mmCIF file of C-alpha atoms in Angstrom:
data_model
loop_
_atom_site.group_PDB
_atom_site.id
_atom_site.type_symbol
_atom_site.label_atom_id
_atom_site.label_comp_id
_atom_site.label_asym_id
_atom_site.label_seq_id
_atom_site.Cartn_x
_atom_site.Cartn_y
_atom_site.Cartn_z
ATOM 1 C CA UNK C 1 0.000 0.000 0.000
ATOM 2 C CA UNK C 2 1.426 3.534 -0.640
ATOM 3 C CA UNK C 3 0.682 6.310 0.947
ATOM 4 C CA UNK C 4 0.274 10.099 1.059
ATOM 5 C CA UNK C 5 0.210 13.006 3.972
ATOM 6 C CA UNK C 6 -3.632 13.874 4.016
ATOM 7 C CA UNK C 7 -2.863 18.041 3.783
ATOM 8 C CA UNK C 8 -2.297 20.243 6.851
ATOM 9 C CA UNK C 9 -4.205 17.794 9.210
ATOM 10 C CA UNK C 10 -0.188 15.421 8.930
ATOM 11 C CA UNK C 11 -2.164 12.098 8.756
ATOM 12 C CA UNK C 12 -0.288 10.075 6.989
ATOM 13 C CA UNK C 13 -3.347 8.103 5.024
ATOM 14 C CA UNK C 14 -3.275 4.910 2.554
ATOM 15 C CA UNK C 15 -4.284 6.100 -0.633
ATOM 16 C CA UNK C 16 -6.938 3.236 -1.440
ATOM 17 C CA UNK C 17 -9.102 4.372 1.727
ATOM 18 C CA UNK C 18 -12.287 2.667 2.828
ATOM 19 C CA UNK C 19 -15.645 4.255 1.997
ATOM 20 C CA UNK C 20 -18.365 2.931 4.767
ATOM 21 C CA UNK C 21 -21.183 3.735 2.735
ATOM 22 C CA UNK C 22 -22.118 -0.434 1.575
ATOM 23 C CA UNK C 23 -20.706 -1.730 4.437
ATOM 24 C CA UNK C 24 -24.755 -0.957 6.057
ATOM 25 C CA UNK C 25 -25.488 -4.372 4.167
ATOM 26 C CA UNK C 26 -23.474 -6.588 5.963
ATOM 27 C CA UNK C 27 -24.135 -7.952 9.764
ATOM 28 C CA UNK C 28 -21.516 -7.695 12.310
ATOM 29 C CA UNK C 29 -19.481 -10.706 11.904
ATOM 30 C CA UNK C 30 -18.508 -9.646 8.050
ATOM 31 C CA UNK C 31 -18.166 -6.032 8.898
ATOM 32 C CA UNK C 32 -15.391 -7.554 11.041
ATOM 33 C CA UNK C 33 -13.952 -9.581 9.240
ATOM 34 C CA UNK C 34 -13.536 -7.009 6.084
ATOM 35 C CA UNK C 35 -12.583 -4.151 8.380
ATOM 36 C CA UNK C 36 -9.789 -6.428 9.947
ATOM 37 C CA UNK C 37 -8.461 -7.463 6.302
ATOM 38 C CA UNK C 38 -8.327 -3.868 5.297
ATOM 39 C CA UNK C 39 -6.594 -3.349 8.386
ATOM 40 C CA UNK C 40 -3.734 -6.422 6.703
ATOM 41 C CA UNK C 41 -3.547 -4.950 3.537
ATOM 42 C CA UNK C 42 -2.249 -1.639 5.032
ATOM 43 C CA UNK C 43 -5.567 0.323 4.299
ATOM 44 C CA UNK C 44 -5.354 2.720 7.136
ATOM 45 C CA UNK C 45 -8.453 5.477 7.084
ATOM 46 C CA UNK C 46 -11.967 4.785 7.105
ATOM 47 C CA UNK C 47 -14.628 7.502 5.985
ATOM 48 C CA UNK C 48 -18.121 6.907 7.443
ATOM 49 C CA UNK C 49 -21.216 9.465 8.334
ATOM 50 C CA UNK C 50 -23.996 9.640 10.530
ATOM 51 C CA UNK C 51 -26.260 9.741 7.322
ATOM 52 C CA UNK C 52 -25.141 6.026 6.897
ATOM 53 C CA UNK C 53 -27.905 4.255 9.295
ATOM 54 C CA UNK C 54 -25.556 1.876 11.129
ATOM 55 C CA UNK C 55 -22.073 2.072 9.487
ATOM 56 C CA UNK C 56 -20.365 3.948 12.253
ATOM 57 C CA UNK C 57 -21.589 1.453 14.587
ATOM 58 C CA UNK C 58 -20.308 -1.762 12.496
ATOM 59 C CA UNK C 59 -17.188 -0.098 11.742
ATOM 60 C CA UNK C 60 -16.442 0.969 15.616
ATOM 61 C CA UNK C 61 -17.524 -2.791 16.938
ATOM 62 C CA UNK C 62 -14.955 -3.965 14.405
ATOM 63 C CA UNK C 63 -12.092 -1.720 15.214
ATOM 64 C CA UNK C 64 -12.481 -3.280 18.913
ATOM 65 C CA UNK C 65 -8.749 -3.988 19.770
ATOM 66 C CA UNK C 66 -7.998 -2.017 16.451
ATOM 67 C CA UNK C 67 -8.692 1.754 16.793
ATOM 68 C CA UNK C 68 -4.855 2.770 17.125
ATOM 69 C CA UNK C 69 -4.367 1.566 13.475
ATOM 70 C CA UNK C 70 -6.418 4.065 11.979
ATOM 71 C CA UNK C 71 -7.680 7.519 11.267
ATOM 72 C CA UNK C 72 -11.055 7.358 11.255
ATOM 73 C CA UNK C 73 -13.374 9.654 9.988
ATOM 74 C CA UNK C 74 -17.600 10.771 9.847
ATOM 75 C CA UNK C 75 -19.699 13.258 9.034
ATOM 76 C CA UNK C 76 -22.737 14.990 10.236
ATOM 77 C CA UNK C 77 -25.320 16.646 8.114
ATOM 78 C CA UNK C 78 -26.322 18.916 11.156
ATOM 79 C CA UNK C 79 -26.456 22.847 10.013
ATOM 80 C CA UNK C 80 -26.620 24.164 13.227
ATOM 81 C CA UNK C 81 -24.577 24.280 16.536
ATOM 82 C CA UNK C 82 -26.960 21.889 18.511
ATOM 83 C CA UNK C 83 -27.454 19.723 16.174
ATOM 84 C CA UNK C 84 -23.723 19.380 14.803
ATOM 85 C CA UNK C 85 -23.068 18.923 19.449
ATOM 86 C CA UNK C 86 -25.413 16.346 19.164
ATOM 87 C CA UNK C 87 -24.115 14.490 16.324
ATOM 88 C CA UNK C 88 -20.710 14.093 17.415
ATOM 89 C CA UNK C 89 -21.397 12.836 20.961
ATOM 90 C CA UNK C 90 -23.654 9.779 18.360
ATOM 91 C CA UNK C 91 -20.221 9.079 16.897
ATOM 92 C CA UNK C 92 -18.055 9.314 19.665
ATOM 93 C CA UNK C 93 -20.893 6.985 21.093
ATOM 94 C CA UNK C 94 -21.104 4.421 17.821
ATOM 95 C CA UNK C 95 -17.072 4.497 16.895
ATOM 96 C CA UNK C 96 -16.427 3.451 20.569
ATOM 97 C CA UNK C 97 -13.522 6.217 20.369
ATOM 98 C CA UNK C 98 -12.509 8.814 22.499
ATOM 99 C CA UNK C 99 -11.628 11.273 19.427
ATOM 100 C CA UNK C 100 -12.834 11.432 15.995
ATOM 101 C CA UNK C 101 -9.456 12.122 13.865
ATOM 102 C CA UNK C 102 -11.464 13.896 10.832
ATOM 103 C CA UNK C 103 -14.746 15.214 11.525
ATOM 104 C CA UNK C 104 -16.535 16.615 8.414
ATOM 105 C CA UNK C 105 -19.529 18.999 7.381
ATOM 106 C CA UNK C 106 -21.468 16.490 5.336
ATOM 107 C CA UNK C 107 -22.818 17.481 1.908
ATOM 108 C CA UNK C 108 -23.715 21.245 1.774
ATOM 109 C CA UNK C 109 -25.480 21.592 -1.290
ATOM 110 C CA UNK C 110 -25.620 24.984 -1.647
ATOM 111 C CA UNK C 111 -23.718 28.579 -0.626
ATOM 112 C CA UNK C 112 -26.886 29.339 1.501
ATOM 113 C CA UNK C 113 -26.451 26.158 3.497
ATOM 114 C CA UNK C 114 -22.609 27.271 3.508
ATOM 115 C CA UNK C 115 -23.180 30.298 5.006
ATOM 116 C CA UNK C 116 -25.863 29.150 7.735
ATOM 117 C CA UNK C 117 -23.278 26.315 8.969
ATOM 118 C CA UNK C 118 -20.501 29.081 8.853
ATOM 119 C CA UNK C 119 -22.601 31.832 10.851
ATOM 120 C CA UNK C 120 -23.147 32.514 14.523
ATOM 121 C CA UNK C 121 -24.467 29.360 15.943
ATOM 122 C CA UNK C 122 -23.531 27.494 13.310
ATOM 123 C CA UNK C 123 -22.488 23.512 12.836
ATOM 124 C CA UNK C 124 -18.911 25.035 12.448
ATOM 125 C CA UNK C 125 -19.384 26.545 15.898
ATOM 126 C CA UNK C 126 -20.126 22.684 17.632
ATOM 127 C CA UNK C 127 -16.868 21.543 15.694
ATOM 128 C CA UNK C 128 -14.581 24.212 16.481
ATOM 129 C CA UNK C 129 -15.810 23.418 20.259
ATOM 130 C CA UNK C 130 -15.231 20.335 20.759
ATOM 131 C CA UNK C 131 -11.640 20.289 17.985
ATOM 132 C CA UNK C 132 -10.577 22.320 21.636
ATOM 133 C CA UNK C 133 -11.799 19.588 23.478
ATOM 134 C CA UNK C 134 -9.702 16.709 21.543
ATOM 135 C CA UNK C 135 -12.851 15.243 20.531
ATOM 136 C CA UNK C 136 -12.208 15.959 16.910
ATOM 137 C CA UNK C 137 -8.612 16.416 15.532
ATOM 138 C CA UNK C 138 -9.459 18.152 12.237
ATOM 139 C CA UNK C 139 -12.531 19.418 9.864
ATOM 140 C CA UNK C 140 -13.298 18.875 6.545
ATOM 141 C CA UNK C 141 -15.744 19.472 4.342
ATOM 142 C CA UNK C 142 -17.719 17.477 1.550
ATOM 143 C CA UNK C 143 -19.920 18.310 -0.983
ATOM 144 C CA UNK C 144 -21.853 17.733 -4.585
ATOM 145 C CA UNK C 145 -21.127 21.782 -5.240
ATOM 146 C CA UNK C 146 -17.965 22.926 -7.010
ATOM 147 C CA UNK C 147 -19.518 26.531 -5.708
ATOM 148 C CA UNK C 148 -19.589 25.231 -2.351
ATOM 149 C CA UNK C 149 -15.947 23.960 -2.575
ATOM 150 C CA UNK C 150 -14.292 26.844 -4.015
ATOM 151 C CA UNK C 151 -15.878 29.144 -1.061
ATOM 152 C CA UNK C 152 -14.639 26.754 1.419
ATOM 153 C CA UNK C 153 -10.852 27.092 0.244
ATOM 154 C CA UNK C 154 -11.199 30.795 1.545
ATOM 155 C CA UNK C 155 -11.200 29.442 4.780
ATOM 156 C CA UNK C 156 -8.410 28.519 6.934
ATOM 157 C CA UNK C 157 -10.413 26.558 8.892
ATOM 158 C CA UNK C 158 -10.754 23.510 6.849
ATOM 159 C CA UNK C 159 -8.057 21.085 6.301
ATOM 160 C CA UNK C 160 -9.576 18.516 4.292
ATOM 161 C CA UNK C 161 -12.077 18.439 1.041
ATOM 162 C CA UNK C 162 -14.033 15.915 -0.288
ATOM 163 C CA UNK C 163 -16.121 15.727 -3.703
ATOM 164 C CA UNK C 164 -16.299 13.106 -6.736
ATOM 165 C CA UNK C 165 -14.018 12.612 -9.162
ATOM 166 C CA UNK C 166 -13.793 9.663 -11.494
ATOM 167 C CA UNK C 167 -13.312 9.118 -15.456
ATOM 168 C CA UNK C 168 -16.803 10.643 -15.992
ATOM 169 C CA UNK C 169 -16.555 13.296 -13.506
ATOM 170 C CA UNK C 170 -13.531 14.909 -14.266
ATOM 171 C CA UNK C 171 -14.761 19.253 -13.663
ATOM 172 C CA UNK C 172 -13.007 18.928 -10.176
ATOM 173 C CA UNK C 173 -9.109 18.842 -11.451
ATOM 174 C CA UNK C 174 -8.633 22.881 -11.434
ATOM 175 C CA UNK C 175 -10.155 22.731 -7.636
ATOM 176 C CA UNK C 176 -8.530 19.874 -6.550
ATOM 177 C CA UNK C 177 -4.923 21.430 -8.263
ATOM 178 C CA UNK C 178 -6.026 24.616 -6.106
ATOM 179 C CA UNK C 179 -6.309 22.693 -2.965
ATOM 180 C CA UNK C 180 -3.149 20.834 -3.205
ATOM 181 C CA UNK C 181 -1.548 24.128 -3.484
ATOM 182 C CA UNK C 182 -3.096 25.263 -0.326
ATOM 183 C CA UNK C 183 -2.162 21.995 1.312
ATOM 184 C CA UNK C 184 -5.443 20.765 1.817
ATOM 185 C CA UNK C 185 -6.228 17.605 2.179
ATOM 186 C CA UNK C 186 -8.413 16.059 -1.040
ATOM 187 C CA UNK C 187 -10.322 13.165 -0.781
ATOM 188 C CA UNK C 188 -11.675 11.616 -3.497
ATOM 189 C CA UNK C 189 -15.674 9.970 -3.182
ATOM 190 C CA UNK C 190 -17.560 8.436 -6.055
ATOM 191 C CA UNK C 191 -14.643 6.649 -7.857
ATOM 192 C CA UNK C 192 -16.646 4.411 -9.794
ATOM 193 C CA UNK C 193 -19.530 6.850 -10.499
ATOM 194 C CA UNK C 194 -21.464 5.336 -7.679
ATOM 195 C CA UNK C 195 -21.214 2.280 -9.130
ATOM 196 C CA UNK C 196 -21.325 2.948 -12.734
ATOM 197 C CA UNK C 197 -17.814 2.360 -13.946
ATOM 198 C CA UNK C 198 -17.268 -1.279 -13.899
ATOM 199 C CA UNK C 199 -13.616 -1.381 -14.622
ATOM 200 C CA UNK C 200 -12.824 -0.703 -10.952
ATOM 201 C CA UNK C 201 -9.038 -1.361 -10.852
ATOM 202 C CA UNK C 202 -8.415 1.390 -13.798
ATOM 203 C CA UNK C 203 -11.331 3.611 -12.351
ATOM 204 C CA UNK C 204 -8.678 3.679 -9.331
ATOM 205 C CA UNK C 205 -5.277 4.570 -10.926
ATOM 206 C CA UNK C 206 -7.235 7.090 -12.939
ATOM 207 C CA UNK C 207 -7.105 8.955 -9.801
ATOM 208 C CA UNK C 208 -4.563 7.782 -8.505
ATOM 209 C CA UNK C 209 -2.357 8.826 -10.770
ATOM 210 C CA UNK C 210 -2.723 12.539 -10.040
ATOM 211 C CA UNK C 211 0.013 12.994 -7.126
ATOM 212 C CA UNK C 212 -2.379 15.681 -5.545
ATOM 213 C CA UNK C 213 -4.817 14.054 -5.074
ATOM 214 C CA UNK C 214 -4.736 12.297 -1.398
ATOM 215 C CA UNK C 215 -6.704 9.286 -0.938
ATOM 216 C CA UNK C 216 -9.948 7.665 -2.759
ATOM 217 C CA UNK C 217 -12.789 6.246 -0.581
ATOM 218 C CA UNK C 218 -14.294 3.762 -3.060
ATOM 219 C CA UNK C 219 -16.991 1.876 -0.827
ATOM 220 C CA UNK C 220 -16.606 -2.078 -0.302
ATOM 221 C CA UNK C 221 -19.059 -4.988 1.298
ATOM 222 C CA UNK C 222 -16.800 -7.874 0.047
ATOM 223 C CA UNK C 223 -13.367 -9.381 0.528
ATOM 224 C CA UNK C 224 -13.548 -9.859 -3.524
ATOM 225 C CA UNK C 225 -13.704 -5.613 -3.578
ATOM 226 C CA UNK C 226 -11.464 -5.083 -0.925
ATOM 227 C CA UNK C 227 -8.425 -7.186 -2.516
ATOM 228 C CA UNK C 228 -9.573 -5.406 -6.338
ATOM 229 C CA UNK C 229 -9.218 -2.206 -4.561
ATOM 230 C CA UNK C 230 -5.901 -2.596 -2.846
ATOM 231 C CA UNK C 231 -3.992 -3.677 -5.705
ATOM 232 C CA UNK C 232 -4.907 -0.513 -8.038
ATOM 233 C CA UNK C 233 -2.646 1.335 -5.159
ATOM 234 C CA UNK C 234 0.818 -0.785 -6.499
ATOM 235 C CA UNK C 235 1.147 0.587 -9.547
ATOM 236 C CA UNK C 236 -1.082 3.479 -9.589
ATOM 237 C CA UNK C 237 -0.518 4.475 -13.669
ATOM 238 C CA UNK C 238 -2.758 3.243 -16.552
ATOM 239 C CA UNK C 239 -1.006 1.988 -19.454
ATOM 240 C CA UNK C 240 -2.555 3.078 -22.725
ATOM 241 C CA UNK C 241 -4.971 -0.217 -23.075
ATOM 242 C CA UNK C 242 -5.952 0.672 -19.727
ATOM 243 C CA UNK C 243 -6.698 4.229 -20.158
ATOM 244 C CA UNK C 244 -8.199 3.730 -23.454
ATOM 245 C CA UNK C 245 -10.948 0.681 -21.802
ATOM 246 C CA UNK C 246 -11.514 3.252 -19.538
ATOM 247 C CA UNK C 247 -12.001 6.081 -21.290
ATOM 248 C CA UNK C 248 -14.549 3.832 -23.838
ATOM 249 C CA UNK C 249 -16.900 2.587 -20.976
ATOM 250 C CA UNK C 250 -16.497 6.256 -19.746
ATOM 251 C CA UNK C 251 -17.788 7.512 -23.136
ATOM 252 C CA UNK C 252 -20.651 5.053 -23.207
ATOM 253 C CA UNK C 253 -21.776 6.259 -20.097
ATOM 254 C CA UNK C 254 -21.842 9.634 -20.857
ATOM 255 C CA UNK C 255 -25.238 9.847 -22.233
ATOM 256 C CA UNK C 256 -27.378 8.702 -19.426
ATOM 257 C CA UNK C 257 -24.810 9.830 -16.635
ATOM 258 C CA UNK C 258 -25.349 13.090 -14.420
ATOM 259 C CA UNK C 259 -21.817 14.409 -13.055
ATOM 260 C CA UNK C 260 -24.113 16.451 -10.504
ATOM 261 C CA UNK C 261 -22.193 19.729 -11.896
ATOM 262 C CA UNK C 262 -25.494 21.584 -11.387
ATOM 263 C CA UNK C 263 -25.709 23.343 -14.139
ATOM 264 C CA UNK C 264 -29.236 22.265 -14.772
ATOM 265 C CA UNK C 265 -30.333 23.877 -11.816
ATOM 266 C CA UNK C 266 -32.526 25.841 -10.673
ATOM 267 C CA UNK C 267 -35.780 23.678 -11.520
ATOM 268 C CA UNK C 268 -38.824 26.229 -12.280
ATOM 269 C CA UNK C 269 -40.685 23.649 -9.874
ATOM 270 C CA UNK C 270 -37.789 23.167 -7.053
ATOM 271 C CA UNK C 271 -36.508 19.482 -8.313
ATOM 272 C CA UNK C 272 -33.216 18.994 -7.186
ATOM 273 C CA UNK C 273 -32.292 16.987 -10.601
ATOM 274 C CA UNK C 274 -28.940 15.976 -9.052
ATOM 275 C CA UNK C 275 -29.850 14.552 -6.068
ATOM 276 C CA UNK C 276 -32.770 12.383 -7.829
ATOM 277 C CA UNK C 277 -29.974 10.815 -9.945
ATOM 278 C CA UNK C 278 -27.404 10.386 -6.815
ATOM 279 C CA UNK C 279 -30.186 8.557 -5.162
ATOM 280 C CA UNK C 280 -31.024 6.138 -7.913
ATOM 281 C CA UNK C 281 -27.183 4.992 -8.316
ATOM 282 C CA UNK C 282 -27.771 4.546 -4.285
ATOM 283 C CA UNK C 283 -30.539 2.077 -5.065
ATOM 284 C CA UNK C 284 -29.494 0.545 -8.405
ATOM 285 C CA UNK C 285 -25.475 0.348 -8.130
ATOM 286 C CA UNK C 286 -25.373 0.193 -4.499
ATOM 287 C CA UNK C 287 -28.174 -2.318 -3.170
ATOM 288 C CA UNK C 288 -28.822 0.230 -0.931
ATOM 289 C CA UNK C 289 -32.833 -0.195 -2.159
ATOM 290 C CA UNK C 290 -34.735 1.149 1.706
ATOM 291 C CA UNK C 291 -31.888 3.496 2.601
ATOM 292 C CA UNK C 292 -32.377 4.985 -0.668
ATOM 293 C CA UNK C 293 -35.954 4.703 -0.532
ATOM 294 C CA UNK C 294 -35.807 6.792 2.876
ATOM 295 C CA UNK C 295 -33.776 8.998 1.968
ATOM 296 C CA UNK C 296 -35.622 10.203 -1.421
ATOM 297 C CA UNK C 297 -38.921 10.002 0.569
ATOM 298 C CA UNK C 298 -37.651 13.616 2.319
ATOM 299 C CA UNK C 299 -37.092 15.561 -0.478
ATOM 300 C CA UNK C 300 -39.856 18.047 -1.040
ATOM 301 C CA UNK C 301 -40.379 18.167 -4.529
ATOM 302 C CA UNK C 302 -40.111 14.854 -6.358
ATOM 303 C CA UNK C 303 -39.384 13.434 -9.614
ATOM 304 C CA UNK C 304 -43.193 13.001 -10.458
ATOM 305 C CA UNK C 305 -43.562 16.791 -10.508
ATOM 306 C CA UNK C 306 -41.621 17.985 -13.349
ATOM 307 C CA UNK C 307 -43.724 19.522 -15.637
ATOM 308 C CA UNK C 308 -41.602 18.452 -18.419
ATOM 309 C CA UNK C 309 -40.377 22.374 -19.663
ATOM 310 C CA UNK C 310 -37.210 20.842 -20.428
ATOM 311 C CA UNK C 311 -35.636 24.199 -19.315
ATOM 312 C CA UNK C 312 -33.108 21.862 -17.539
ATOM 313 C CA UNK C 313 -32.128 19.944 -20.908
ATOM 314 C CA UNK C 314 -31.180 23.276 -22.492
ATOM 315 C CA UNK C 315 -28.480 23.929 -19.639
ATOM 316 C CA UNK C 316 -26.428 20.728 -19.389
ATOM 317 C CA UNK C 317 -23.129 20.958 -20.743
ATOM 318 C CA UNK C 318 -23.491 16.823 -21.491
ATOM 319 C CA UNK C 319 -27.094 16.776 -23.077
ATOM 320 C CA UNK C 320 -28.879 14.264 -20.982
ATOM 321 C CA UNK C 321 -32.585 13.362 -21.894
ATOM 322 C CA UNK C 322 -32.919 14.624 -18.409
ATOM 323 C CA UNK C 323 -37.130 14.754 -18.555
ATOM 324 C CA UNK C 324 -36.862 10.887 -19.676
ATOM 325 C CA UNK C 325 -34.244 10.236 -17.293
ATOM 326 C CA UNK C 326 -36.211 12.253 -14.434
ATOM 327 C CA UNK C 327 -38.952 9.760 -15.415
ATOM 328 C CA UNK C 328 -37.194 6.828 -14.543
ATOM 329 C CA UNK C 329 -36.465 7.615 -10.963
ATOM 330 C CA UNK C 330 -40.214 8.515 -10.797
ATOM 331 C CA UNK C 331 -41.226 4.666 -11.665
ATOM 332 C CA UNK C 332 -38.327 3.521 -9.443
ATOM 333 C CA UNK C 333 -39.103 5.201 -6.275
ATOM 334 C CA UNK C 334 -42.674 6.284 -6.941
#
């Protein structure tokens, strides 16, 4: 396993990371048992959130014994102080950990929701508080938003990034270059396109070719993953077969694929079109069919209510049949 310093928070991080997103389908006895191989193939930080029903609590009953051999880190969706307070004392409770090493602001969508978790009373506030405490080492930040990302490398404050980047999604490289430069941590989420890039061993040295980026957090439920996974970190270049395969299946998928730039937005009727998508790679790619389910069942305006304007279609840089593919997640979760 290689590995690379994780910015200005010094952690010293295996570049194939673990994503804890799948790891919800497994029972206890499996979560152990991949958790303690990742641990023997040198993987040596694990990204989970509170959004993830009960991932942080499989991955802290399987780090029993094991917590000194890695930096773990979560996420809290939380926007404001009390909440964010809250949230944190869940994962302290669920890890089984004294300290949270990276503790993240989990998918702001938006520069309003940036500013209300950066303002007075704030989520920012809670982590701040209780980084004094030594209950959280460092912050990050992750989000769908390039907006959102940009605005958070004007502040000091966070030490870590993370966003998706794969062969499909590629609009993150100027951001990411940026970051590096700062000396901010960048990890990388979505490296198979939630699931939509099959060739998972080149999807990997794709990005892990690019020296600044840190560490990629594909998610795994399977020793057959894991081991894939692991080995892309050896030799971490593509060889021109490799890049071209890539590249092909990359192509192929670019017609039904949203990169979640957000460019369609905003909906005349409030649909958040990249978040519909995101959700139906959750249940689809992911066998993550109720959690999905849940999770789509809060939006406020759903896929059913586009009114098929096809003002969207006119704005994406990729044309997607974005009313057709809007349609789809309709009969899926609908």
């Amino acid at each position: 396993m290689k590995y690379s310093v994780l910015g200005k928070t010094g952690l010293n991080v295996s570049r194939v990371s673990f994503g804890g997103i799948p790891i919800q389908q497994l029972d206890q006895e499996d979560a152990n048992s991949l958790i303690g191989r990742a641990i023997e193939l040198g993987i040596n930080f694990i990204d989970t959130a509170r959004g993830y029903t009960v991932s942080e609590s499989l991955i802290g009953e399987a780090l029993a014994g094991k917590r000194s051999n890695v930096f773990l880190a979560t996420k809290s969706m939380a926007r404001d102080k009390e909440g964010m307070r809250k949230d944190v004392d869940i994962s302290l409770n669920n890890l089984k950990t004294d300290y949270v090493d990276l503790y993240q602001l989990h998918n702001v969508p938006t520069l309003e929701d940036f500013e209300k978790v950066m303002a007075p009373g704030g989520a920012l506030e809670a982590l701040l508080e209780c980084k004094e405490k030594g209950l959280i080492k460092h912050i990050g930040i992750t989000s769908h938003s390039i907006e959102v990302i940009e605005k958070a490398l004007e502040y000091d404050i966070f030490e870590t990034i993370q966003y998706p980047y794969n062969a499909i999604e590629t609009h993150a490289e100027e951001i990411f270059k940026k970051a590096y430069e700062k000396n901010i941590g960048i990890i990388v989420m979505k490296p198979f396109a939630g699931g939509a890039i099959t060739n998972a061993n080149g999807a990997l040295k794709f990005i892990l070719e690019k020296e600044y980026i840190t560490c990629a957090i594909p998610g795994m439920c399977s020793m057959e993953q894991l081991e894939q996974n692991v080995k892309a970190a050896d030799n971490p270049v593509l060889d021109e077969s490799e890049r071209e395969e890539l590249l092909k299946e990359a192509r192929e998928l670019g017609n039904t694929f949203c990169r979640r730039c957000g460019y369609c937005q905003p909906c005349p009727v409030g649909i958040n079109i990249p978040m519909m998508f995101m959700f139906e790679g959750y249940y689809t790619r992911y066998n993550l069919q109720q959690w999905a389910q849940e999770r789509f069942n809060t939006l406020p305006v759903k896929a059913s209510e586009c009114v098929k304007c096809g003002l969207c279609e006119t704005k994406c840089p990729y044309n997607l049949p974005i009313r057709d593919m809007l349609e789809t997640v309709k009969d899926l979760f609908e």
